[in-house]
Amino acid sequence: MTLDRSDIRSAVKVGLWILGFLVLVEIIYPAPTSILVLGLVNGSLSGLIAVGLVLVYRANRIVNFAQFDIGGAIAVLTALLIGKGMNFFPAALIGLVTAIALGALIEIVFIRRFAKAPRLQLTVATIGIAQLFQVIE
């Protein structure tokens, strides 16, 4: 396998970005490793939510604003189960099953009612669903 100039340029760009990041984090604005890891986790979660929004939009042409809050309610349920003394894996399994059932319930109760309505009305309905789950959280 041979490397051409574009591969070398790409590797140099990545290396310079990493070097710049390390200079920024270690010299200009020193940050503890725990803060960097927390930022990485929060950024990854935001990226996953964005990917989910794009997937739902590309499949249905609906911007589902309730997606984050549905996941948040399930996360709160799972955390409460763990806090009550349940082991992690059974609590995570209960959270996963509840999330699937909740998604099906929302599909049947809300989304199908707006199937023939304009997409803007369905998008506004997802905002209402999000507010319901914010109250639950």
PDB file of C-alpha atoms in Angstrom:
ATOM      1  CA  MET A   1       0.000   0.000   0.000  1.00  0.00           C
ATOM      2  CA  THR A   2       1.461   3.334  -1.007  1.00  0.00           C
ATOM      3  CA  LEU A   3       0.704   6.749   0.374  1.00  0.00           C
ATOM      4  CA  ASP A   4       0.031   9.590  -1.992  1.00  0.00           C
ATOM      5  CA  ARG A   5       0.371  13.298  -1.256  1.00  0.00           C
ATOM      6  CA  SER A   6      -3.277  13.750  -0.202  1.00  0.00           C
ATOM      7  CA  ASP A   7      -2.892  11.098   2.515  1.00  0.00           C
ATOM      8  CA  ILE A   8       0.242  12.775   3.821  1.00  0.00           C
ATOM      9  CA  ARG A   9      -1.449  16.194   3.762  1.00  0.00           C
ATOM     10  CA  SER A  10      -4.436  14.827   5.672  1.00  0.00           C
ATOM     11  CA  ALA A  11      -2.183  13.249   8.304  1.00  0.00           C
ATOM     12  CA  VAL A  12      -0.251  16.500   8.705  1.00  0.00           C
ATOM     13  CA  LYS A  13      -3.508  18.467   9.089  1.00  0.00           C
ATOM     14  CA  VAL A  14      -4.766  16.095  11.767  1.00  0.00           C
ATOM     15  CA  GLY A  15      -1.424  16.268  13.556  1.00  0.00           C
ATOM     16  CA  LEU A  16      -1.452  20.067  13.495  1.00  0.00           C
ATOM     17  CA  TRP A  17      -5.013  20.159  14.839  1.00  0.00           C
ATOM     18  CA  ILE A  18      -4.032  17.839  17.683  1.00  0.00           C
ATOM     19  CA  LEU A  19      -0.914  19.900  18.425  1.00  0.00           C
ATOM     20  CA  GLY A  20      -2.966  23.106  18.391  1.00  0.00           C
ATOM     21  CA  PHE A  21      -5.524  21.580  20.739  1.00  0.00           C
ATOM     22  CA  LEU A  22      -2.828  20.433  23.152  1.00  0.00           C
ATOM     23  CA  VAL A  23      -1.170  23.869  23.120  1.00  0.00           C
ATOM     24  CA  LEU A  24      -4.554  25.500  23.766  1.00  0.00           C
ATOM     25  CA  VAL A  25      -5.495  23.138  26.590  1.00  0.00           C
ATOM     26  CA  GLU A  26      -2.114  22.698  28.263  1.00  0.00           C
ATOM     27  CA  ILE A  27      -0.492  26.124  27.827  1.00  0.00           C
ATOM     28  CA  ILE A  28      -2.973  28.883  26.985  1.00  0.00           C
ATOM     29  CA  TYR A  29      -6.018  27.712  28.968  1.00  0.00           C
ATOM     30  CA  PRO A  30      -4.935  24.869  31.267  1.00  0.00           C
ATOM     31  CA  ALA A  31      -7.828  22.558  32.099  1.00  0.00           C
ATOM     32  CA  PRO A  32      -7.997  19.488  34.328  1.00  0.00           C
ATOM     33  CA  THR A  33      -8.455  16.161  32.605  1.00  0.00           C
ATOM     34  CA  SER A  34     -11.836  15.637  34.282  1.00  0.00           C
ATOM     35  CA  ILE A  35     -13.172  18.820  32.671  1.00  0.00           C
ATOM     36  CA  LEU A  36     -11.912  17.702  29.264  1.00  0.00           C
ATOM     37  CA  VAL A  37     -13.557  14.295  29.655  1.00  0.00           C
ATOM     38  CA  LEU A  38     -16.811  15.914  30.794  1.00  0.00           C
ATOM     39  CA  GLY A  39     -16.721  18.177  27.748  1.00  0.00           C
ATOM     40  CA  LEU A  40     -16.089  15.177  25.519  1.00  0.00           C
ATOM     41  CA  VAL A  41     -19.036  13.289  27.026  1.00  0.00           C
ATOM     42  CA  ASN A  42     -21.410  16.263  26.759  1.00  0.00           C
ATOM     43  CA  GLY A  43     -20.297  17.003  23.223  1.00  0.00           C
ATOM     44  CA  SER A  44     -20.774  13.361  22.239  1.00  0.00           C
ATOM     45  CA  LEU A  45     -24.294  13.359  23.684  1.00  0.00           C
ATOM     46  CA  SER A  46     -25.132  16.526  21.771  1.00  0.00           C
ATOM     47  CA  GLY A  47     -23.763  14.949  18.612  1.00  0.00           C
ATOM     48  CA  LEU A  48     -25.871  11.818  19.113  1.00  0.00           C
ATOM     49  CA  ILE A  49     -28.995  13.930  19.595  1.00  0.00           C
ATOM     50  CA  ALA A  50     -28.180  15.854  16.420  1.00  0.00           C
ATOM     51  CA  VAL A  51     -27.712  12.625  14.473  1.00  0.00           C
ATOM     52  CA  GLY A  52     -31.050  11.366  15.810  1.00  0.00           C
ATOM     53  CA  LEU A  53     -32.784  14.580  14.757  1.00  0.00           C
ATOM     54  CA  VAL A  54     -31.338  14.319  11.274  1.00  0.00           C
ATOM     55  CA  LEU A  55     -32.315  10.652  10.935  1.00  0.00           C
ATOM     56  CA  VAL A  56     -35.898  11.304  12.010  1.00  0.00           C
ATOM     57  CA  TYR A  57     -36.133  14.325   9.725  1.00  0.00           C
ATOM     58  CA  ARG A  58     -34.725  12.465   6.727  1.00  0.00           C
ATOM     59  CA  ALA A  59     -37.110   9.550   7.291  1.00  0.00           C
ATOM     60  CA  ASN A  60     -40.322  11.462   8.051  1.00  0.00           C
ATOM     61  CA  ARG A  61     -39.694  15.127   7.226  1.00  0.00           C
ATOM     62  CA  ILE A  62     -40.525  15.975  10.850  1.00  0.00           C
ATOM     63  CA  VAL A  63     -38.353  17.849  13.303  1.00  0.00           C
ATOM     64  CA  ASN A  64     -38.952  15.924  16.524  1.00  0.00           C
ATOM     65  CA  PHE A  65     -38.272  18.343  19.348  1.00  0.00           C
ATOM     66  CA  ALA A  66     -39.439  15.772  21.916  1.00  0.00           C
ATOM     67  CA  GLN A  67     -36.573  13.378  21.236  1.00  0.00           C
ATOM     68  CA  PHE A  68     -34.241  14.763  23.902  1.00  0.00           C
ATOM     69  CA  ASP A  69     -36.941  14.964  26.572  1.00  0.00           C
ATOM     70  CA  ILE A  70     -38.187  11.428  25.958  1.00  0.00           C
ATOM     71  CA  GLY A  71     -34.638  10.176  26.449  1.00  0.00           C
ATOM     72  CA  GLY A  72     -34.280  12.368  29.522  1.00  0.00           C
ATOM     73  CA  ALA A  73     -37.409  10.935  31.132  1.00  0.00           C
ATOM     74  CA  ILE A  74     -36.157   7.403  30.512  1.00  0.00           C
ATOM     75  CA  ALA A  75     -32.734   8.330  31.915  1.00  0.00           C
ATOM     76  CA  VAL A  76     -34.382   9.718  35.055  1.00  0.00           C
ATOM     77  CA  LEU A  77     -36.412   6.508  35.424  1.00  0.00           C
ATOM     78  CA  THR A  78     -33.273   4.384  35.059  1.00  0.00           C
ATOM     79  CA  ALA A  79     -31.356   6.537  37.536  1.00  0.00           C
ATOM     80  CA  LEU A  80     -34.202   6.271  40.041  1.00  0.00           C
ATOM     81  CA  LEU A  81     -34.248   2.493  39.693  1.00  0.00           C
ATOM     82  CA  ILE A  82     -30.502   2.341  40.282  1.00  0.00           C
ATOM     83  CA  GLY A  83     -30.868   4.728  43.237  1.00  0.00           C
ATOM     84  CA  LYS A  84     -33.467   2.422  44.799  1.00  0.00           C
ATOM     85  CA  GLY A  85     -30.912  -0.386  44.867  1.00  0.00           C
ATOM     86  CA  MET A  86     -31.514  -2.179  41.575  1.00  0.00           C
ATOM     87  CA  ASN A  87     -28.458  -3.386  39.675  1.00  0.00           C
ATOM     88  CA  PHE A  88     -27.377  -1.418  36.616  1.00  0.00           C
ATOM     89  CA  PHE A  89     -28.130  -3.947  33.878  1.00  0.00           C
ATOM     90  CA  PRO A  90     -31.698  -4.820  34.935  1.00  0.00           C
ATOM     91  CA  ALA A  91     -32.418  -1.090  35.381  1.00  0.00           C
ATOM     92  CA  ALA A  92     -30.973  -0.335  31.938  1.00  0.00           C
ATOM     93  CA  LEU A  93     -33.043  -3.153  30.426  1.00  0.00           C
ATOM     94  CA  ILE A  94     -36.207  -1.804  32.066  1.00  0.00           C
ATOM     95  CA  GLY A  95     -35.329   1.672  30.761  1.00  0.00           C
ATOM     96  CA  LEU A  96     -34.788   0.322  27.252  1.00  0.00           C
ATOM     97  CA  VAL A  97     -38.071  -1.604  27.230  1.00  0.00           C
ATOM     98  CA  THR A  98     -39.887   1.436  28.635  1.00  0.00           C
ATOM     99  CA  ALA A  99     -38.345   3.658  25.949  1.00  0.00           C
ATOM    100  CA  ILE A 100     -39.515   1.312  23.195  1.00  0.00           C
ATOM    101  CA  ALA A 101     -43.022   1.123  24.677  1.00  0.00           C
ATOM    102  CA  LEU A 102     -43.136   4.884  25.150  1.00  0.00           C
ATOM    103  CA  GLY A 103     -42.035   5.503  21.572  1.00  0.00           C
ATOM    104  CA  ALA A 104     -44.766   3.170  20.304  1.00  0.00           C
ATOM    105  CA  LEU A 105     -47.348   4.868  22.520  1.00  0.00           C
ATOM    106  CA  ILE A 106     -46.367   8.326  21.264  1.00  0.00           C
ATOM    107  CA  GLU A 107     -46.525   7.069  17.687  1.00  0.00           C
ATOM    108  CA  ILE A 108     -50.030   5.673  18.167  1.00  0.00           C
ATOM    109  CA  VAL A 109     -51.508   8.454  20.305  1.00  0.00           C
ATOM    110  CA  PHE A 110     -49.940  11.577  18.793  1.00  0.00           C
ATOM    111  CA  ILE A 111     -48.088  11.042  15.539  1.00  0.00           C
ATOM    112  CA  ARG A 112     -50.744   9.033  13.708  1.00  0.00           C
ATOM    113  CA  ARG A 113     -53.377  11.647  14.520  1.00  0.00           C
ATOM    114  CA  PHE A 114     -51.356  14.218  12.634  1.00  0.00           C
ATOM    115  CA  ALA A 115     -50.446  11.933   9.725  1.00  0.00           C
ATOM    116  CA  LYS A 116     -52.526  13.878   7.203  1.00  0.00           C
ATOM    117  CA  ALA A 117     -51.944  17.290   8.799  1.00  0.00           C
ATOM    118  CA  PRO A 118     -49.281  19.720   7.578  1.00  0.00           C
ATOM    119  CA  ARG A 119     -45.789  18.942   8.843  1.00  0.00           C
ATOM    120  CA  LEU A 120     -45.627  22.198  10.783  1.00  0.00           C
ATOM    121  CA  GLN A 121     -48.552  21.107  12.958  1.00  0.00           C
ATOM    122  CA  LEU A 122     -46.838  17.822  13.708  1.00  0.00           C
ATOM    123  CA  THR A 123     -43.636  19.662  14.561  1.00  0.00           C
ATOM    124  CA  VAL A 124     -45.548  21.888  16.986  1.00  0.00           C
ATOM    125  CA  ALA A 125     -47.161  18.755  18.458  1.00  0.00           C
ATOM    126  CA  THR A 126     -43.678  17.392  19.177  1.00  0.00           C
ATOM    127  CA  ILE A 127     -42.961  20.605  21.102  1.00  0.00           C
ATOM    128  CA  GLY A 128     -46.049  19.885  23.212  1.00  0.00           C
ATOM    129  CA  ILE A 129     -44.901  16.303  23.769  1.00  0.00           C
ATOM    130  CA  ALA A 130     -41.511  17.652  24.838  1.00  0.00           C
ATOM    131  CA  GLN A 131     -43.169  19.902  27.397  1.00  0.00           C
ATOM    132  CA  LEU A 132     -45.129  16.960  28.787  1.00  0.00           C
ATOM    133  CA  PHE A 133     -41.923  15.013  29.293  1.00  0.00           C
ATOM    134  CA  GLN A 134     -40.218  17.997  30.876  1.00  0.00           C
ATOM    135  CA  VAL A 135     -42.951  17.970  33.507  1.00  0.00           C
ATOM    136  CA  ILE A 136     -42.424  14.229  34.007  1.00  0.00           C
ATOM    137  CA  GLU A 137     -38.687  14.749  34.438  1.00  0.00           C
TER     138      GLU A 137
END
